[in-house]
Short mmCIF file of C-alpha atoms in Angstrom, two decimals:
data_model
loop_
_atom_site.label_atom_id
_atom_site.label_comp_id
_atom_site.label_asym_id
_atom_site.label_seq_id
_atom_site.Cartn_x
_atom_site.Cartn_y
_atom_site.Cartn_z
CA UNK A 1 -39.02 -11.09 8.96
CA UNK A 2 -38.56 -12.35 12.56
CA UNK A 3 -37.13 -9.76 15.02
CA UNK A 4 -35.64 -11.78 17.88
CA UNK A 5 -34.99 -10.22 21.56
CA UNK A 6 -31.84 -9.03 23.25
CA UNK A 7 -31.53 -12.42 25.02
CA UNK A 8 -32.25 -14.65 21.64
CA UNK A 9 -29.72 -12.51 19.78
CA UNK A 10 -27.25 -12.98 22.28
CA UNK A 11 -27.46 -16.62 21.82
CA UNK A 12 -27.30 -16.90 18.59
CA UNK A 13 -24.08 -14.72 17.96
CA UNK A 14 -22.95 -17.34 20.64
CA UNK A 15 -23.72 -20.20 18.51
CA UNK A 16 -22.32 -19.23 15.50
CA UNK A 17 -18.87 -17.73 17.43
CA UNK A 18 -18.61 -21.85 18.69
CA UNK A 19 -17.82 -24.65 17.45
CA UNK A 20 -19.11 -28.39 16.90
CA UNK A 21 -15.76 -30.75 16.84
CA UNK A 22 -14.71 -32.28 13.62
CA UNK A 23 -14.39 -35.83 14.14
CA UNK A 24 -12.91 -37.05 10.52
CA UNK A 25 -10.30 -39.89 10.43
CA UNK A 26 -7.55 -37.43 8.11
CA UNK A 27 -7.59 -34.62 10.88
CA UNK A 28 -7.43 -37.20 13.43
CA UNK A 29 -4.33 -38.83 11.87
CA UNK A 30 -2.62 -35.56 11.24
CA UNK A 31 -3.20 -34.02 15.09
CA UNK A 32 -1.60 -37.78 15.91
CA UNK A 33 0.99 -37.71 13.23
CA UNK A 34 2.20 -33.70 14.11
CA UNK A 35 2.08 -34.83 17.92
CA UNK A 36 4.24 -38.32 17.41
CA UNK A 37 6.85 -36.58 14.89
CA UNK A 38 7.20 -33.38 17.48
CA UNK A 39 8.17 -35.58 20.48
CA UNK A 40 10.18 -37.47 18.20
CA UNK A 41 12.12 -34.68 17.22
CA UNK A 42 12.34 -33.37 21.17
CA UNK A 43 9.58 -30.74 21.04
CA UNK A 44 6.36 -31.25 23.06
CA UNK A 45 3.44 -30.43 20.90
CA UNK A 46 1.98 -27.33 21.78
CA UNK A 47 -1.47 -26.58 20.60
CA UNK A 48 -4.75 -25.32 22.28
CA UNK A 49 -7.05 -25.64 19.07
CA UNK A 50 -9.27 -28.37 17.69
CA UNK A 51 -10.54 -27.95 14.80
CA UNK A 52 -14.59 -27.94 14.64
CA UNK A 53 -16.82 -26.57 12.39
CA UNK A 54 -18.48 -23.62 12.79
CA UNK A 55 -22.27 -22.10 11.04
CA UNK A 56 -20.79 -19.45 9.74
CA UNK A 57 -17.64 -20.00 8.05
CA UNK A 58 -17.38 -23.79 8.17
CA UNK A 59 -13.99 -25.98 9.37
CA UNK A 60 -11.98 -23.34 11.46
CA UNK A 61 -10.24 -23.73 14.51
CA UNK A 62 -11.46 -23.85 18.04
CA UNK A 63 -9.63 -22.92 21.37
CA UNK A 64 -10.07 -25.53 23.68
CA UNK A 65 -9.44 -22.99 26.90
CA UNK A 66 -9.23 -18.92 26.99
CA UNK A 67 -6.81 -16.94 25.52
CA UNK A 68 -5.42 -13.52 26.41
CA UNK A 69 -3.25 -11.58 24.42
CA UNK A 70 0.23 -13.11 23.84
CA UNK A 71 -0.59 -16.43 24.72
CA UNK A 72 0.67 -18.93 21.96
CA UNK A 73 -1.61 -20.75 19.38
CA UNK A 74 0.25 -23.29 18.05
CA UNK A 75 4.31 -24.36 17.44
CA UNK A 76 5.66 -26.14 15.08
CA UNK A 77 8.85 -27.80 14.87
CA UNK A 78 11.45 -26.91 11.85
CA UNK A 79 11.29 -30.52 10.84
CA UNK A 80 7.51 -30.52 10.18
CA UNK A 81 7.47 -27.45 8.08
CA UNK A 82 8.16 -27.67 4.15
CA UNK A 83 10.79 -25.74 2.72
CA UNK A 84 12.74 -24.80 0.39
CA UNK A 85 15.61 -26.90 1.67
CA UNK A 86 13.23 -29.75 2.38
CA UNK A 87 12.37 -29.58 -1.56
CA UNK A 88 16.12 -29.53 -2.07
CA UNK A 89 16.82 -32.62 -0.13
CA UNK A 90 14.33 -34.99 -1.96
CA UNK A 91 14.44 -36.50 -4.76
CA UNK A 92 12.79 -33.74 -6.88
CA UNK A 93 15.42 -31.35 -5.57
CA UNK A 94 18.49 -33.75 -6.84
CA UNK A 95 16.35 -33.26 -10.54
CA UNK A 96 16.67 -29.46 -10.04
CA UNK A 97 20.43 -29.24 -8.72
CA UNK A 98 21.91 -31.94 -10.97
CA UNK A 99 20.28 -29.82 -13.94
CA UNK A 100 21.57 -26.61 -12.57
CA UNK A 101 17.86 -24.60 -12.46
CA UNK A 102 16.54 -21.60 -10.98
CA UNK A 103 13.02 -21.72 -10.09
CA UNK A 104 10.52 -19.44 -7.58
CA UNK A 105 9.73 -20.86 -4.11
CA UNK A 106 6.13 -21.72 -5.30
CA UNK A 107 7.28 -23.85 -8.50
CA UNK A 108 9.62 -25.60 -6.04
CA UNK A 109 7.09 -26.25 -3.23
CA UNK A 110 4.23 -27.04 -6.02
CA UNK A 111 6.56 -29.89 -7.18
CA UNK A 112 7.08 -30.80 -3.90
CA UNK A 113 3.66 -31.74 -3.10
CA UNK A 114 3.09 -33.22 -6.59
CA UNK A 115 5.99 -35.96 -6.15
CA UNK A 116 4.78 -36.53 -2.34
CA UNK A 117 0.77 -36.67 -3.41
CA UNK A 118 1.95 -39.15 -5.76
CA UNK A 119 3.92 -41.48 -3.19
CA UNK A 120 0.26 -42.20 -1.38
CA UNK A 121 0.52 -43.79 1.74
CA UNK A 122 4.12 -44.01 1.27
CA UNK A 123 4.97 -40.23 1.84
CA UNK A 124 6.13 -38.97 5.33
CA UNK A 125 3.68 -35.90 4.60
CA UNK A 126 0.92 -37.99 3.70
CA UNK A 127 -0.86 -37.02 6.70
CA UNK A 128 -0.81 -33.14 6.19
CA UNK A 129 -1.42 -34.06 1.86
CA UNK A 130 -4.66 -35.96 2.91
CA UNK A 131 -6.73 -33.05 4.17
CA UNK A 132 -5.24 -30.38 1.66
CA UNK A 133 -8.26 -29.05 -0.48
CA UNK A 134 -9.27 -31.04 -3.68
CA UNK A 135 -10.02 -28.12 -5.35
CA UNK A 136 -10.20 -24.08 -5.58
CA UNK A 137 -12.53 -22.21 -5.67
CA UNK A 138 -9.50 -19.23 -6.80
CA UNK A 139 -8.85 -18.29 -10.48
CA UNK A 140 -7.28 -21.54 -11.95
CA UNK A 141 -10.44 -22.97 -11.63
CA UNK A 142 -12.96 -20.26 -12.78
CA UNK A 143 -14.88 -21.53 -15.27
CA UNK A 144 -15.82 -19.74 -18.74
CA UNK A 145 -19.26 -18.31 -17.29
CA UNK A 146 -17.55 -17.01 -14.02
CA UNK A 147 -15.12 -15.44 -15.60
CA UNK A 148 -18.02 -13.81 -17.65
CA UNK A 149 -19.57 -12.52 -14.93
CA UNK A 150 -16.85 -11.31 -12.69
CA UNK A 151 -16.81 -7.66 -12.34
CA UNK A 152 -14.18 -6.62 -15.30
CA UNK A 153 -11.51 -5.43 -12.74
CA UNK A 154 -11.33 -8.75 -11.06
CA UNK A 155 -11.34 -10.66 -14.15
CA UNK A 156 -8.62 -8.73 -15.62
CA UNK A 157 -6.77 -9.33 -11.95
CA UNK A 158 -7.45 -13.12 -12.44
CA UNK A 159 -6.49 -13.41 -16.17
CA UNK A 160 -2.98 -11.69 -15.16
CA UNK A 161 -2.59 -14.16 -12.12
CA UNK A 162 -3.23 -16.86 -14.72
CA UNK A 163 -0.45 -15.94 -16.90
CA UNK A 164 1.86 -15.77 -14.21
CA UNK A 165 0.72 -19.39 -13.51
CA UNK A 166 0.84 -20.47 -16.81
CA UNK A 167 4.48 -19.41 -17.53
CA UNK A 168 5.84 -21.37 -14.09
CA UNK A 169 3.73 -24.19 -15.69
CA UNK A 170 5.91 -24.01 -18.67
CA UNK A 171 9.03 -22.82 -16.92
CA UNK A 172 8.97 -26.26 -15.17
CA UNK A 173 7.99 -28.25 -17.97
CA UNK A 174 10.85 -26.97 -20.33
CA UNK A 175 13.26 -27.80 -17.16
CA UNK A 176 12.84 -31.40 -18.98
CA UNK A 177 12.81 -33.22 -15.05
CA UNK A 178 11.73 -35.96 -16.44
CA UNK A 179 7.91 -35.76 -14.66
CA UNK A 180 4.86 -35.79 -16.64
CA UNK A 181 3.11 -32.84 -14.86
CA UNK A 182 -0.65 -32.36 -16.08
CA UNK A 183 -1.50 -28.48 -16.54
CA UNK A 184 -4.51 -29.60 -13.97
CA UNK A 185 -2.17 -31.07 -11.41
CA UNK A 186 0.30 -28.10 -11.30
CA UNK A 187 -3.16 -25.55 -10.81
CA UNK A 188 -3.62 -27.81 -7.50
CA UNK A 189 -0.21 -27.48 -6.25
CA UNK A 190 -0.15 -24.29 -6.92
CA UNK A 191 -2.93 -22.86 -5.20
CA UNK A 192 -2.37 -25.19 -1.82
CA UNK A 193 0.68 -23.07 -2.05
CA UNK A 194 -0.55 -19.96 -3.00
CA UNK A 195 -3.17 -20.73 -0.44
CA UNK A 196 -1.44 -21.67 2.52
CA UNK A 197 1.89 -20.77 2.71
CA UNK A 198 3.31 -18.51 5.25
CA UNK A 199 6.46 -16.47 5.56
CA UNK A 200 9.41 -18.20 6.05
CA UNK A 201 12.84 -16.60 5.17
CA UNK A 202 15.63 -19.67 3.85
CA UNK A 203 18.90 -19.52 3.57
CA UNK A 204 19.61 -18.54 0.05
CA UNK A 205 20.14 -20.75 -2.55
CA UNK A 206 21.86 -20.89 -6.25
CA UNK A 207 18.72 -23.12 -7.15
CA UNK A 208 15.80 -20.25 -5.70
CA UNK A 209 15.18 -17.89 -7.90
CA UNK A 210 15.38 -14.09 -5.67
CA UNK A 211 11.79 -12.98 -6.11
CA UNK A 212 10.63 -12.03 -2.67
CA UNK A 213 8.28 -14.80 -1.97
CA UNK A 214 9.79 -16.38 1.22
CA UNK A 215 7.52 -19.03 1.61
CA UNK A 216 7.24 -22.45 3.08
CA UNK A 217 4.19 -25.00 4.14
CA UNK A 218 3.14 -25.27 7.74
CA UNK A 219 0.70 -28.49 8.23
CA UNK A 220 -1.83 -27.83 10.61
CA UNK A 221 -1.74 -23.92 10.78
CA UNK A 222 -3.43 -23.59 7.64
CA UNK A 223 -6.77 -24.76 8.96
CA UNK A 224 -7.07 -21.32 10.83
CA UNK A 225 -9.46 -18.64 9.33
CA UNK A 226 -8.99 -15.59 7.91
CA UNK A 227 -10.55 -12.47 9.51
CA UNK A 228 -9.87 -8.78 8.98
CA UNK A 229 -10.12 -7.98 12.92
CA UNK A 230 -7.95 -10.69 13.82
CA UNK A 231 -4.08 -9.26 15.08
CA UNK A 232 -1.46 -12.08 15.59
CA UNK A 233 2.49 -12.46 15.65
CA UNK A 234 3.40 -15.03 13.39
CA UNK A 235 7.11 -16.05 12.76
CA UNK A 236 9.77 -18.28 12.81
CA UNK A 237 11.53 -18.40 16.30
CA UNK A 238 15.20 -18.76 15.86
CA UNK A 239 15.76 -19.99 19.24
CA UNK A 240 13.16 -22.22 19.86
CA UNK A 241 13.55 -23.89 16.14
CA UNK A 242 10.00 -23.72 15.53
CA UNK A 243 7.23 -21.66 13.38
CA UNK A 244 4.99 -19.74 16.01
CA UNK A 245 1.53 -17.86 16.05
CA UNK A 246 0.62 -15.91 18.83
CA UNK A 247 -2.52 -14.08 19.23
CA UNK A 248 -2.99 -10.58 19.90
CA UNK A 249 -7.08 -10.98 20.06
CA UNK A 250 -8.38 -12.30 23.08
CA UNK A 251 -10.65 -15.47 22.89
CA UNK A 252 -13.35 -17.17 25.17
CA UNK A 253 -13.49 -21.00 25.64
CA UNK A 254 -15.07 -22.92 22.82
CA UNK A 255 -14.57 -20.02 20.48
CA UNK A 256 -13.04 -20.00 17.06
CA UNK A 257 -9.56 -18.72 16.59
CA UNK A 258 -8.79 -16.23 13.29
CA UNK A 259 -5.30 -15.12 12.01
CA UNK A 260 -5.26 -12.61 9.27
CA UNK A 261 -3.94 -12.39 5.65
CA UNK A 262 -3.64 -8.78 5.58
CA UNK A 263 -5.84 -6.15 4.42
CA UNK A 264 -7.14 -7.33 1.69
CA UNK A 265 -10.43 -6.89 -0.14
CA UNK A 266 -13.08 -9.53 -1.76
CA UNK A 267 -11.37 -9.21 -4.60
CA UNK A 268 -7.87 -10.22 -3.47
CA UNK A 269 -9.72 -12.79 -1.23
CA UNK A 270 -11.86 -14.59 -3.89
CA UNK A 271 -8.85 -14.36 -6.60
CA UNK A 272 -6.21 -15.37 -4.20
CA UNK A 273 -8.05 -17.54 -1.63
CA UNK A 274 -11.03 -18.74 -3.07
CA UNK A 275 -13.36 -16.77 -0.14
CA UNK A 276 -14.80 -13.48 0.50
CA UNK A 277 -15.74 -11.63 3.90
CA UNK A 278 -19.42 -10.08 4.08
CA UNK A 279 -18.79 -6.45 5.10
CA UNK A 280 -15.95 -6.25 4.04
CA UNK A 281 -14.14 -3.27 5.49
CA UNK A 282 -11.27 -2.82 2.78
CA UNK A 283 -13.80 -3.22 -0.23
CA UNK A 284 -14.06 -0.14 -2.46
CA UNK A 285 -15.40 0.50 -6.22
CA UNK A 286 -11.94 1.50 -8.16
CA UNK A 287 -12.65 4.62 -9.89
CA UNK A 288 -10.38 4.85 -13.64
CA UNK A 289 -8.77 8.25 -13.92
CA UNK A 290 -10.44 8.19 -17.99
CA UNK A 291 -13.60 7.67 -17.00
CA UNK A 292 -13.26 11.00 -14.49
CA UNK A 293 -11.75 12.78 -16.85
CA UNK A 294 -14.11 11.94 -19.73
CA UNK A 295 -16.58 13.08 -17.16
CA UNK A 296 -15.29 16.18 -16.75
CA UNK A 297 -15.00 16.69 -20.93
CA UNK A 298 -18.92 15.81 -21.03
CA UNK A 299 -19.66 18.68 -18.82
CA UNK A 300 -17.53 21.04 -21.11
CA UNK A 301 -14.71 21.49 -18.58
CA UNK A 302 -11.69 23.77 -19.61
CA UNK A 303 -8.05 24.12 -19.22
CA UNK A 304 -7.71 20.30 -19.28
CA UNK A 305 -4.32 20.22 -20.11
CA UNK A 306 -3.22 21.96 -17.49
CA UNK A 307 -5.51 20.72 -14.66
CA UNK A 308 -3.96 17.01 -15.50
CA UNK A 309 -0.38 18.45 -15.61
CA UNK A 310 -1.41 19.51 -11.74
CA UNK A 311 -3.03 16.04 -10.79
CA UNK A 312 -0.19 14.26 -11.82
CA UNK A 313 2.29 16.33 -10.59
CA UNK A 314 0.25 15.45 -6.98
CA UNK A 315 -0.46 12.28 -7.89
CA UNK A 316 -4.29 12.69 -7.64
CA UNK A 317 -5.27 10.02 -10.14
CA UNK A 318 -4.15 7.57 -7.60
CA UNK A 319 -6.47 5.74 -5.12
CA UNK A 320 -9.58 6.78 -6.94
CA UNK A 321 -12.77 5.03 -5.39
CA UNK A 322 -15.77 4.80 -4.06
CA UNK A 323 -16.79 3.24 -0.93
CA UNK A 324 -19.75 2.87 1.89
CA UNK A 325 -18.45 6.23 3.18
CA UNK A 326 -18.05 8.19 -0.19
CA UNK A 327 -15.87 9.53 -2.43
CA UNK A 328 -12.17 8.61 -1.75
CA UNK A 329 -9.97 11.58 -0.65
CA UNK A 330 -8.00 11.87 -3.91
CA UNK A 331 -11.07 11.58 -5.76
CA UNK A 332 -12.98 14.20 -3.98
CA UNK A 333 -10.07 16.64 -4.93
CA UNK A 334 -9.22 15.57 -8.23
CA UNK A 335 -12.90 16.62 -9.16
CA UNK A 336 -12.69 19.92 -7.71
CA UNK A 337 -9.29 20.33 -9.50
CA UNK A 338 -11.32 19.50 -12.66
CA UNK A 339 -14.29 22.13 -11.55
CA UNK A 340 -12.10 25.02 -11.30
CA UNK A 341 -12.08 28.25 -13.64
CA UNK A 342 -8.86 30.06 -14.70
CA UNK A 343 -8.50 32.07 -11.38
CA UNK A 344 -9.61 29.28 -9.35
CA UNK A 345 -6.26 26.56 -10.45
CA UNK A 346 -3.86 29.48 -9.86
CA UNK A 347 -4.82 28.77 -6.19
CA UNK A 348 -5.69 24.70 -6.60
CA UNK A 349 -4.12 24.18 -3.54
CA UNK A 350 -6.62 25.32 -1.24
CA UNK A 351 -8.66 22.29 -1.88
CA UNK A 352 -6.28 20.54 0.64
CA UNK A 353 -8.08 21.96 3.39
CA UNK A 354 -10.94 20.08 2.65
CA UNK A 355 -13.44 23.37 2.18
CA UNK A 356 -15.60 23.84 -0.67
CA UNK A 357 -13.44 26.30 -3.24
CA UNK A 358 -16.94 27.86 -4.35
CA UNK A 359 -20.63 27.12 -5.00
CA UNK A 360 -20.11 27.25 -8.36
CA UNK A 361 -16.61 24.98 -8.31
CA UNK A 362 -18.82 22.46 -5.87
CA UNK A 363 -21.54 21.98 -8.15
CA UNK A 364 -19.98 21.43 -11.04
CA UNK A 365 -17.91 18.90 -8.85
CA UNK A 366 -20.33 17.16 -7.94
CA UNK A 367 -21.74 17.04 -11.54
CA UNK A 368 -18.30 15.33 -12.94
CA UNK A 369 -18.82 12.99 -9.61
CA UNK A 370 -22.12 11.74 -10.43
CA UNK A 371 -21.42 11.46 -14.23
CA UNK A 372 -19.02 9.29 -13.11
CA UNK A 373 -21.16 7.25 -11.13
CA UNK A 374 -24.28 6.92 -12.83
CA UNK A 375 -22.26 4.92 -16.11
CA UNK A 376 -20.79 2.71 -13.32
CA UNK A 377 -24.32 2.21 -11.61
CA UNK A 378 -25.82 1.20 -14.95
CA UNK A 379 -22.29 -1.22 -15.74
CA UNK A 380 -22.96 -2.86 -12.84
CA UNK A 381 -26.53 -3.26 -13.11
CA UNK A 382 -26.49 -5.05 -16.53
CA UNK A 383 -23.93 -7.18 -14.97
CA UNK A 384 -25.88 -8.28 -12.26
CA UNK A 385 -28.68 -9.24 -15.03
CA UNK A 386 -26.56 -11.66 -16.49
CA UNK A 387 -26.58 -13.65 -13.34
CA UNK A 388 -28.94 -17.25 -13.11
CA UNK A 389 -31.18 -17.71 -10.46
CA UNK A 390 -29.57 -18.08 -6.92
CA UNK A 391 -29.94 -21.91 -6.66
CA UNK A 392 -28.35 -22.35 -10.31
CA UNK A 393 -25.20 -20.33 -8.83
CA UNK A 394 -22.05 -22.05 -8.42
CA UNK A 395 -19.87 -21.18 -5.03
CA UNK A 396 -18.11 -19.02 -6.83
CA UNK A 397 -21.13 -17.18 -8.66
CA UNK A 398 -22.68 -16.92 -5.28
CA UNK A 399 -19.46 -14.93 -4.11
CA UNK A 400 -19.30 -12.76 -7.44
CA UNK A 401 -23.09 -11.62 -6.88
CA UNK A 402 -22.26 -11.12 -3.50
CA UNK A 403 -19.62 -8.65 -4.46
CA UNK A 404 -21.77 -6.65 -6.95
CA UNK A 405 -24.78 -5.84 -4.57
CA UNK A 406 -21.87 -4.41 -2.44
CA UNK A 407 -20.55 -2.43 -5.37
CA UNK A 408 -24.07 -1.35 -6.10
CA UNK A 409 -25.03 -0.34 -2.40
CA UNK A 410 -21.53 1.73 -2.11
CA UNK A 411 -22.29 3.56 -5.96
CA UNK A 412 -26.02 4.13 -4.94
CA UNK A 413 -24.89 5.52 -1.78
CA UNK A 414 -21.99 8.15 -3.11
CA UNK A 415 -24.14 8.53 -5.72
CA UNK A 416 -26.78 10.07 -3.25
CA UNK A 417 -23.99 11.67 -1.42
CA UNK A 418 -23.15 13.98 -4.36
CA UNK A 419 -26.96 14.22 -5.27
#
């Protein structure tokens, strides 16, 4: 192991904070294109990143001077972002209003892209469809083994998102618009929408289904990172006519430039995104209420009825997890409400304060805690045998393993905790 000085540290955070300039022809041709069509529509073209790629996550975006907070990232004009009305007012869109249907935002943007991919050169957005993404690396394209090896609470997540997927697929193949969409094709769509999309309120519409996804695509933005520190104000600016990011993070010269998806864990990231964060501040194991309470009936607990009658009431079985710094809150005091004797629950509320009820009532506690944790220690160790060698891992096996020695570390650590 090499253990590098103050000075050689410093350096190489620095390197991997900046970037090395992406020359390639289709982000060339889109910073052009977005510039010539912003003028053209009377709006100077107002950006102060470049994107570059960067050791540690990749193509991201660099600022080309420093930022302070409020100054803007980038603008752009209505007429370069893709909405719901812009669907409406192509081709496609005549399909969907001379048939009378009702479909989601993300069916109507998906089709959107299809019918414009398919133009080539021809489209107006070819530009911005040239350097969308190939592929995913986000459920629709998990293969059979991944989806074996994915913990079983992320898999079930996926497998849910995929029959959402699958029923817009069919939704907008029994609309009979005449297009011969391949179930492969529509995954693609989807997920550059899924992906990329930002919030973007239209007017309403007797064609837009009401589902609260507001979304619409905004060329260029989406080559911005996702980080979990990163604070911006993104919206649409009546006023100016244009969709605008501001950031609330300051930024030094030649650094790369995040915006944030929300708080979201790997999980949500690698299902929804296709990425994952290392140390990851919003990851946690998700603790089933059964499994605590057939914890607490293998330690010959009593009075179950009534103990669960008072953690629902409270709603106790909520939130239950695990994490780098312990037991969750609700967790902690769901297992003490399990520990208690007969005189004890008459008085359950005192575990609010956060003090030990007894040295009896903590032990056995602590007991249902670690009973817990030892059958979801050994789950995730069997799972973690399943896995190939590292250079045999896909991307998205890479990620998946990645998650589990998390999950291990955080079980092995509350496990020790309660020890």
């Amino acid at each position: 192991m090499h253990h590098y000085g103050r000075t050689k540290r410093i350096r190489r955070r620095k390197q991997a904070n900046t970037g090395k300039i992406v020359i390639s022809k289709e982000i060339i041709a889109l910073s052009r294109w977005m510039k010539h069509e912003s003028r053209k529509h009377g709006f100077r073209w107002k950006c102060h990143l470049c994107p570059s790629h960067f050791s540690e996550t990749g193509r991201g975006m660099m600022t080309k001077q420093s930022l302070s907070c409020g100054d803007l990232l980038v603008s752009i004009p209505k007429q370069l972002l893709i909405t719901v009305e812009t669907v409406l007012m192509s081709a496609i869109g005549g399909k969907i209003k001379g048939k009378n249907l009702k479909l989601s935002s993300q069916q109507l943007l998906s089709l959107f892209l299809l019918q414009e991919k398919s133009k080539g050169v021809k489209s107006f957005w070819f530009p911005y469809i040239s350097v969308l993404p190939k592929s995913h690396d986000t459920y629709g394209d998990f293969s059979a083994r991944e989806m074996y090896l994915s913990p079983p609470k992320l898999r079930a997540q996926a497998q849910n998102r995929i029959t959402d997927m699958k029923q817009a697929y069919r939704e907008v193949l029994d609309s009979s618009l005449g297009e011969a969409i391949l179930y492969e094709d529509f995954v693609w769509a989807w997920f550059c929408v899924n992906s990329r999309s930002v919030y973007y309120r239209s007017a309403g519409s007797e064609f837009v289904r009401e589902d609260g996804n507001n979304l619409a695509l905004a060329p260029y933005l989406d080559l911005l990172n996702h980080s979990g520190g990163a604070q911006v104000e993104a919206g649409y600016n009546e006023k100016r006519g244009c969709y605008e990011i501001r950031t609330l993070n300051p930024y030094k010269k030649y650094n790369q430039v995040f915006i944030s998806y929300g708080n979201h864990d790997n999980y949500h990231l690698l299902v929804e995104y296709g990425f994952t964060l290392p140390e990851n501040p919003n990851d946690v194991v998700q603790v089933d209420y059964d499994d605590v309470l057939e914890a607490a009936e293998a330690v010959f607990v009593s009075n179950m009825e009534k103990k669960q009658e008072v953690i629902a009431q409270h709603n106790l079985h909520r939130k239950l997890s695990c994490s780098l710094e312990g037991l969750s809150w609700n967790l902690l005091l769901m297992t003490r409400v399990l520990a208690m004797d007969w005189t004890e629950l008459q008085h359950w509320k005192s575990i609010m304060t956060g003090v030990p009820v007894s040295d009896r009532n903590e032990a056995l506690s602590r007991q249902i805690a670690k009973t817990v944790l030892t059958k979801y220690i050994q789950q995730n160790r069997e799972l973690i045998t399943k896995f190939p060698e590292q250079k045999s891992q896909s991307a998205v096996e890479k990620m998946l393993f990645s998650i589990l020695q998390t999950e291990e570390r955080m079980l092995q650590l509350t496990w020790s905790s309660v020890t």
